[in-house]
CSV table of C-alpha atoms and ligand atoms in Angstrom, one decimal:
chain,number,residue,atom,x,y,z
Z,19,MET,CA,0.0,0.0,0.0
Z,20,PRO,CA,1.7,3.2,-1.1
Z,21,ASN,CA,2.1,6.0,1.4
Z,22,ARG,CA,-0.6,8.5,0.5
Z,23,TYR,CA,1.6,11.4,1.7
Z,24,THR,CA,4.5,10.8,-0.7
Z,25,MET,CA,4.3,10.8,-4.4
Z,26,THR,CA,5.2,7.3,-5.6
Z,27,ASP,CA,7.3,6.5,-8.7
Z,28,ASP,CA,4.2,4.9,-10.2
Z,29,GLU,CA,2.2,8.2,-9.8
Z,30,LYS,CA,5.1,10.1,-11.4
Z,31,TYR,CA,5.0,7.6,-14.3
Z,32,TYR,CA,1.2,8.1,-14.8
Z,33,PHE,CA,1.3,11.9,-14.4
Z,34,ASP,CA,4.2,12.2,-16.9
Z,35,LEU,CA,2.5,9.8,-19.3
Z,36,ARG,CA,-1.0,11.2,-19.2
Z,37,GLY,CA,-0.8,14.8,-17.7
Z,38,TYR,CA,-3.2,13.9,-14.9
Z,39,LEU,CA,-3.4,11.8,-11.8
Z,40,ILE,CA,-6.2,10.8,-9.5
Z,41,VAL,CA,-5.6,10.0,-5.9
Z,42,ARG,CA,-8.6,7.9,-4.8
Z,43,GLY,CA,-10.4,8.3,-1.5
Z,44,ALA,CA,-8.3,11.3,-0.4
Z,45,LEU,CA,-11.3,12.6,1.6
Z,46,SER,CA,-13.3,10.6,4.1
Z,47,ASP,CA,-17.1,10.3,3.7
Z,48,ARG,CA,-17.4,12.7,6.6
Z,49,GLU,CA,-15.2,15.3,4.9
Z,50,VAL,CA,-17.3,14.9,1.7
Z,51,SER,CA,-20.5,15.5,3.7
Z,52,LEU,CA,-19.0,18.5,5.5
Z,53,GLY,CA,-17.9,20.1,2.2
Z,54,ASN,CA,-21.3,19.4,0.6
Z,55,GLU,CA,-23.2,20.9,3.6
Z,56,ALA,CA,-21.0,24.0,3.5
Z,57,ILE,CA,-21.7,24.3,-0.3
Z,58,ASP,CA,-25.4,23.9,0.4
Z,59,ARG,CA,-25.3,26.7,2.9
Z,60,HIS,CA,-23.8,29.0,0.3
Z,61,ALA,CA,-26.0,27.7,-2.6
Z,62,SER,CA,-27.6,31.2,-3.0
Z,63,GLY,CA,-24.2,32.4,-4.1
Z,64,MET,CA,-24.0,29.8,-6.8
Z,65,ARG,CA,-24.3,31.4,-10.3
Z,66,GLU,CA,-25.2,29.9,-13.6
Z,67,ARG,CA,-22.6,31.1,-16.0
Z,68,PRO,CA,-24.2,32.5,-19.2
Z,69,PRO,CA,-23.8,29.6,-21.7
Z,70,GLY,CA,-21.0,30.0,-24.3
Z,71,LEU,CA,-18.1,27.8,-23.0
Z,72,GLY,CA,-19.1,25.1,-25.5
Z,73,GLY,CA,-18.7,27.6,-28.4
Z,74,THR,CA,-20.4,26.3,-31.5
Z,75,SER,CA,-19.7,22.7,-30.8
Z,76,SER,CA,-22.7,20.4,-31.5
Z,77,VAL,CA,-21.4,18.1,-28.8
Z,78,LEU,CA,-20.5,20.6,-26.0
Z,79,SER,CA,-22.9,23.5,-26.4
Z,80,THR,CA,-26.3,23.4,-24.6
Z,81,PRO,CA,-28.6,26.2,-23.5
Z,82,THR,CA,-27.7,25.7,-19.9
Z,83,GLY,CA,-24.6,27.2,-18.3
Z,84,ARG,CA,-22.4,25.5,-15.7
Z,85,LEU,CA,-22.7,26.5,-12.0
Z,86,GLU,CA,-19.9,28.5,-10.3
Z,87,LEU,CA,-19.3,29.4,-6.7
Z,88,SER,CA,-16.2,30.9,-5.1
Z,89,GLY,CA,-15.0,32.5,-1.9
Z,90,MET,CA,-14.7,29.3,0.2
Z,91,LEU,CA,-11.5,30.3,2.0
Z,92,GLY,CA,-13.2,33.4,3.4
Z,93,TRP,CA,-16.5,31.8,4.3
Z,94,PRO,CA,-17.5,32.2,7.9
Z,95,GLU,CA,-16.7,29.3,10.3
Z,96,PRO,CA,-17.3,26.4,10.2
Z,97,ASP,CA,-17.8,26.4,6.4
Z,98,ARG,CA,-14.3,27.5,5.5
Z,99,THR,CA,-12.5,25.1,7.7
Z,100,LEU,CA,-12.4,22.1,5.3
Z,101,PHE,CA,-11.6,24.3,2.3
Z,102,ARG,CA,-8.6,25.8,4.1
Z,103,ARG,CA,-7.5,22.3,5.1
Z,104,LEU,CA,-7.7,21.2,1.5
Z,105,LEU,CA,-5.5,24.2,0.4
Z,106,ILE,CA,-2.6,22.5,2.3
Z,107,HIS,CA,-3.8,18.9,2.4
Z,108,PRO,CA,-0.8,16.5,2.8
Z,109,VAL,CA,-1.9,14.6,-0.4
Z,110,VAL,CA,-1.6,17.9,-2.3
Z,111,VAL,CA,1.6,19.2,-0.7
Z,112,SER,CA,3.5,16.0,-1.3
Z,113,ARG,CA,2.5,15.8,-5.0
Z,114,LEU,CA,2.9,19.5,-5.7
Z,115,ASN,CA,6.4,19.6,-4.2
Z,116,GLU,CA,7.3,17.0,-6.8
Z,117,LEU,CA,5.3,18.4,-9.7
Z,118,CYS,CA,5.5,22.2,-9.3
Z,119,GLY,CA,8.6,22.3,-7.1
Z,120,PRO,CA,9.2,23.6,-3.6
Z,121,GLY,CA,7.6,27.0,-3.0
Z,122,PHE,CA,4.5,26.3,-5.2
Z,123,ARG,CA,1.7,28.7,-4.6
Z,124,LEU,CA,-2.0,29.1,-5.1
Z,125,ASP,CA,-2.4,31.1,-8.2
Z,126,HIS,CA,-6.2,31.5,-8.2
Z,127,GLY,CA,-9.2,29.8,-6.8
Z,128,PRO,CA,-10.6,27.8,-5.2
Z,129,GLY,CA,-13.8,27.7,-7.2
Z,130,LEU,CA,-16.6,25.2,-7.5
Z,131,ILE,CA,-17.5,24.1,-11.0
Z,132,GLY,CA,-20.9,22.5,-10.9
Z,133,GLY,CA,-23.7,21.6,-13.2
Z,134,ASN,CA,-27.2,20.3,-13.2
Z,135,LYS,CA,-28.3,17.8,-15.8
Z,136,GLY,CA,-27.9,19.4,-19.2
Z,137,ALA,CA,-25.2,21.9,-18.3
Z,138,GLU,CA,-23.0,22.8,-21.2
Z,139,GLY,CA,-19.4,21.6,-21.8
Z,140,PHE,CA,-16.3,23.6,-22.2
Z,141,THR,CA,-14.2,23.6,-25.4
Z,142,LEU,CA,-11.0,21.7,-24.8
Z,143,HIS,CA,-8.2,24.1,-24.3
Z,144,GLY,CA,-4.4,23.9,-23.5
Z,145,GLY,CA,-1.9,21.6,-25.0
Z,146,GLY,CA,1.9,21.3,-25.5
Z,147,GLU,CA,1.6,23.4,-28.6
Z,148,PRO,CA,1.4,26.4,-28.7
Z,149,PHE,CA,4.0,26.8,-26.0
Z,150,SER,CA,2.5,28.2,-22.8
Z,151,HIS,CA,4.8,30.6,-20.9
Z,152,ALA,CA,2.5,30.3,-17.9
Z,153,ASN,CA,2.0,26.5,-17.8
Z,154,TRP,CA,4.8,24.8,-19.6
Z,155,TYR,CA,5.7,21.2,-18.8
Z,156,ARG,CA,9.1,19.5,-18.9
Z,157,VAL,CA,11.1,16.8,-17.3
Z,158,GLN,CA,14.8,17.4,-16.4
Z,159,ASN,CA,17.2,15.1,-14.5
Z,160,GLY,CA,14.3,12.8,-13.7
Z,161,ARG,CA,12.2,15.5,-12.1
Z,162,ILE,CA,8.9,16.8,-13.4
Z,163,ARG,CA,8.7,20.5,-13.7
Z,164,CYS,CA,5.0,21.6,-14.3
Z,165,ARG,CA,4.3,25.3,-13.9
Z,166,GLY,CA,0.6,25.1,-13.7
Z,167,ILE,CA,-1.4,22.4,-12.0
Z,168,THR,CA,-5.1,22.3,-11.0
Z,169,VAL,CA,-6.2,20.2,-8.1
Z,170,ALA,CA,-9.9,19.4,-8.3
Z,171,TRP,CA,-11.6,17.9,-5.3
Z,172,GLN,CA,-14.6,15.8,-6.1
Z,173,PHE,CA,-17.7,16.3,-3.9
Z,174,THR,CA,-20.0,14.2,-6.1
Z,175,ASP,CA,-19.4,11.2,-8.2
Z,176,CYS,CA,-18.5,11.4,-11.9
Z,177,GLY,CA,-19.7,8.0,-13.3
Z,178,PRO,CA,-19.0,6.6,-16.8
Z,179,GLY,CA,-20.7,8.8,-19.3
Z,180,ASP,CA,-21.8,11.4,-16.8
Z,181,GLY,CA,-19.7,14.2,-18.4
Z,182,GLY,CA,-17.6,16.7,-16.5
Z,183,PHE,CA,-13.8,16.9,-16.7
Z,184,ALA,CA,-12.4,15.5,-19.9
Z,185,VAL,CA,-8.8,15.3,-21.1
Z,186,VAL,CA,-6.7,14.2,-24.0
Z,187,PRO,CA,-4.1,12.0,-22.2
Z,188,GLY,CA,-0.5,12.8,-23.1
Z,189,SER,CA,-1.4,16.1,-24.8
Z,190,HIS,CA,0.6,18.2,-22.3
Z,191,LYS,CA,3.6,17.0,-24.3
Z,192,SER,CA,2.2,17.3,-27.7
Z,193,GLU,CA,4.3,19.2,-30.2
Z,194,PHE,CA,1.5,19.8,-32.6
Z,195,GLU,CA,-1.6,21.9,-32.2
Z,196,ALA,CA,-4.8,20.0,-31.4
Z,197,PRO,CA,-7.2,19.8,-34.3
Z,198,VAL,CA,-10.2,22.1,-34.0
Z,199,ASP,CA,-12.7,19.3,-34.2
Z,200,LEU,CA,-10.9,17.4,-31.4
Z,201,ARG,CA,-11.2,20.6,-29.2
Z,202,SER,CA,-14.9,20.7,-30.0
Z,203,VAL,CA,-15.2,17.0,-29.4
Z,204,GLU,CA,-17.0,16.7,-32.7
Z,205,ASN,CA,-14.4,14.3,-34.0
Z,206,PRO,CA,-12.7,13.0,-30.8
Z,207,GLU,CA,-11.0,10.0,-32.5
Z,208,ASP,CA,-11.3,8.1,-29.2
Z,209,LEU,CA,-8.8,10.5,-27.7
Z,210,VAL,CA,-11.0,12.3,-25.2
Z,211,VAL,CA,-11.2,10.6,-21.8
Z,212,GLN,CA,-13.7,11.4,-19.1
Z,213,PRO,CA,-12.1,10.0,-15.9
Z,214,VAL,CA,-14.5,8.2,-13.6
Z,215,MET,CA,-14.2,9.6,-10.1
Z,216,LYS,CA,-16.0,9.1,-6.8
Z,217,ALA,CA,-16.8,11.9,-4.3
Z,218,GLY,CA,-13.6,12.1,-2.1
Z,219,ASP,CA,-11.2,11.5,-5.0
Z,220,VAL,CA,-8.8,14.3,-6.0
Z,221,LEU,CA,-7.7,15.0,-9.5
Z,222,PHE,CA,-4.4,16.7,-10.4
Z,223,PHE,CA,-4.0,17.9,-14.0
Z,224,ALA,CA,-1.4,19.8,-15.9
Z,225,GLU,CA,-3.0,23.0,-17.2
Z,226,THR,CA,-1.0,22.4,-20.3
Z,227,ALA,CA,-2.9,19.2,-21.1
Z,228,THR,CA,-5.7,19.6,-23.6
Z,229,HIS,CA,-8.7,19.5,-21.3
Z,230,GLY,CA,-12.2,20.9,-20.8
Z,231,THR,CA,-15.7,19.7,-19.9
Z,232,LEU,CA,-18.3,17.4,-21.4
Z,233,PRO,CA,-21.9,18.3,-20.9
Z,234,TRP,CA,-23.3,17.0,-17.6
Z,235,LYS,CA,-25.7,14.1,-18.1
Z,236,ALA,CA,-26.2,12.7,-14.6
Z,237,GLU,CA,-29.3,13.3,-12.5
Z,238,HIS,CA,-27.3,14.5,-9.5
Z,239,GLN,CA,-25.5,17.8,-9.4
Z,240,ARG,CA,-21.8,17.9,-10.4
Z,241,ARG,CA,-19.5,19.4,-7.7
Z,242,SER,CA,-15.8,19.8,-8.3
Z,243,VAL,CA,-13.8,22.4,-6.3
Z,244,LEU,CA,-10.7,23.5,-8.2
Z,245,TYR,CA,-7.6,25.0,-6.6
Z,246,LYS,CA,-5.2,26.5,-9.3
Z,247,TYR,CA,-1.6,26.2,-8.2
Z,248,ALA,CA,1.6,27.3,-9.9
Z,249,SER,CA,5.3,27.1,-9.5
Z,250,ARG,CA,6.8,29.9,-7.4
Z,251,GLY,CA,8.1,31.7,-10.5
Z,252,ALA,CA,5.0,31.3,-12.6
Z,253,ALA,CA,2.0,33.6,-12.8
Z,254,ARG,CA,-1.2,32.3,-14.4
Z,255,ALA,CA,-3.9,34.8,-13.4
Z,256,VAL,CA,-3.1,38.4,-13.0
Z,257,GLY,CA,-3.3,39.6,-9.4
Z,258,ARG,CA,-5.1,42.7,-8.1
Z,259,ARG,CA,-2.0,44.9,-8.5
Z,260,TYR,CA,-1.7,44.3,-12.2
Z,261,THR,CA,-2.0,47.6,-14.0
Z,262,PRO,CA,0.9,50.0,-14.0
Z,263,GLU,CA,-1.2,52.6,-12.1
Z,264,SER,CA,-1.9,50.1,-9.2
Z,265,ARG,CA,1.7,49.0,-9.0
Z,266,TYR,CA,3.5,52.4,-9.3
Z,267,GLY,CA,1.1,55.2,-9.0
Z,268,ASP,CA,-0.3,57.9,-11.2
Z,269,TRP,CA,3.0,59.1,-12.6
Z,270,VAL,CA,2.9,56.2,-15.1
Z,271,LYS,CA,0.4,58.2,-17.1
Z,272,ASP,CA,3.3,60.3,-18.4
Z,273,LEU,CA,5.0,57.3,-20.0
Z,274,THR,CA,4.7,56.5,-23.6
Z,275,PRO,CA,2.3,53.7,-24.4
Z,276,GLU,CA,5.4,51.5,-25.1
Z,277,GLN,CA,7.0,52.3,-21.7
Z,278,HIS,CA,3.7,51.9,-19.9
Z,279,SER,CA,3.2,48.5,-21.5
Z,280,LEU,CA,6.2,47.0,-19.7
Z,281,LEU,CA,5.1,48.0,-16.2
Z,282,TYR,CA,2.1,45.6,-15.9
Z,283,GLY,CA,2.4,42.9,-13.3
Z,284,PRO,CA,3.0,39.2,-14.2
Z,285,GLY,CA,0.2,36.9,-15.4
Z,286,TYR,CA,-1.5,35.6,-18.5
Z,287,HIS,CA,-5.2,35.4,-17.7
Z,288,SER,CA,-5.8,39.1,-17.8
Z,289,GLY,CA,-9.6,39.2,-18.0
Z,290,ALA,CA,-10.7,42.6,-19.1
Z,291,SER,CA,-7.2,44.2,-18.7
Z,292,HIS,CA,-5.4,44.6,-21.9
Z,293,ARG,CA,-1.9,43.4,-22.3
Z,294,ALA,CA,0.3,44.5,-25.2
Z,295,ASN,CA,3.7,43.2,-26.3
Z,296,LEU,CA,6.5,45.2,-27.8
Z,297,GLY,CA,7.9,44.8,-31.3
Z,298,SER,CA,11.0,46.4,-32.7
Z,299,ASP,CA,12.9,46.6,-36.0
Z,300,GLY,CA,16.1,47.8,-34.3
Z,301,LYS,CA,15.2,51.5,-34.9
Z,302,LYS,CA,11.8,51.9,-33.5
Z,303,VAL,CA,9.7,50.1,-30.8
Z,304,TRP,CA,6.0,49.7,-31.1
Z,305,LEU,CA,3.0,48.0,-29.4
Z,306,VAL,CA,1.8,44.6,-30.8
Z,307,ASP,CA,-1.6,43.4,-29.7
Z,308,GLY,CA,-1.1,40.7,-27.2
H,1248,LIG,O1,-13.4,20.4,-14.6
H,1248,LIG,C1,-13.8,21.0,-15.6
H,1248,LIG,O2,-15.0,21.0,-15.9
H,1248,LIG,C2,-12.8,21.6,-16.5
H,1248,LIG,C3,-12.1,22.8,-15.9
H,1248,LIG,C4,-11.2,23.5,-16.8
H,1248,LIG,O3,-11.3,23.4,-18.0
H,1248,LIG,C5,-10.2,24.4,-16.3
H,1248,LIG,O4,-10.2,24.6,-15.1
H,1248,LIG,O5,-9.4,25.0,-17.1
């Protein structure tokens, strides 16, 4: 019986091969119930996201949005207790020390992704190509170096064919871009796997794996709580102090647009904030939409 609080060589093999790993039964039945009760008490904060994540896919798109809920770490006692424990759960710390390296950090989240029967899917995204500065994956000297890992705690079962998280195993190392009709799951070529999980299981996946969501087909509500981690030197989501004004003050308004563009904080998921890159021909420097 492997020690659940160290990452085994077998787990490293599977993570490196597939880009994801499931640790079964990481939560007790009591912890699953505590989490679900806390989520139930905050159900009024759950929002149905306006549909659109499935794009134009005939497989993924439905008229019903997925459910989202966040803020668990700041919920009043006792509801936050379990979610704060999960942030630093030994099963997570042991695996992320191996996968993201010492000093790994919570980049964003946690957030619940849920769905009632009929909730839409999410176009598969990510992949080894194009290269992701935020989430790249490589192995060096026998050690996995994965900059972006999501840890998804399952609070309800995902049975065969239920939908929910889906992944193209091995795609975190792909050197070619995923075909559009694979991403839309309209022509999946048997490559898209929906891992079967039980409430209490925890899923680790490389953000650079091609992954997304299949429409939810089960009668019960899907509940997966995602913590988005990163290596210490990586920034995935932009933080609150992202704009040059928030980092340096109002004097940045006197800068040229090109100078101003370099003073943004780190991060790639910029939401509404616009990020520009610089181009140069050796004589001039200009902004390139980025
Ligand atoms: O669990 C899911 O439904 C997929 C989540 C996802 O695609 C993501 O977090 O990037």
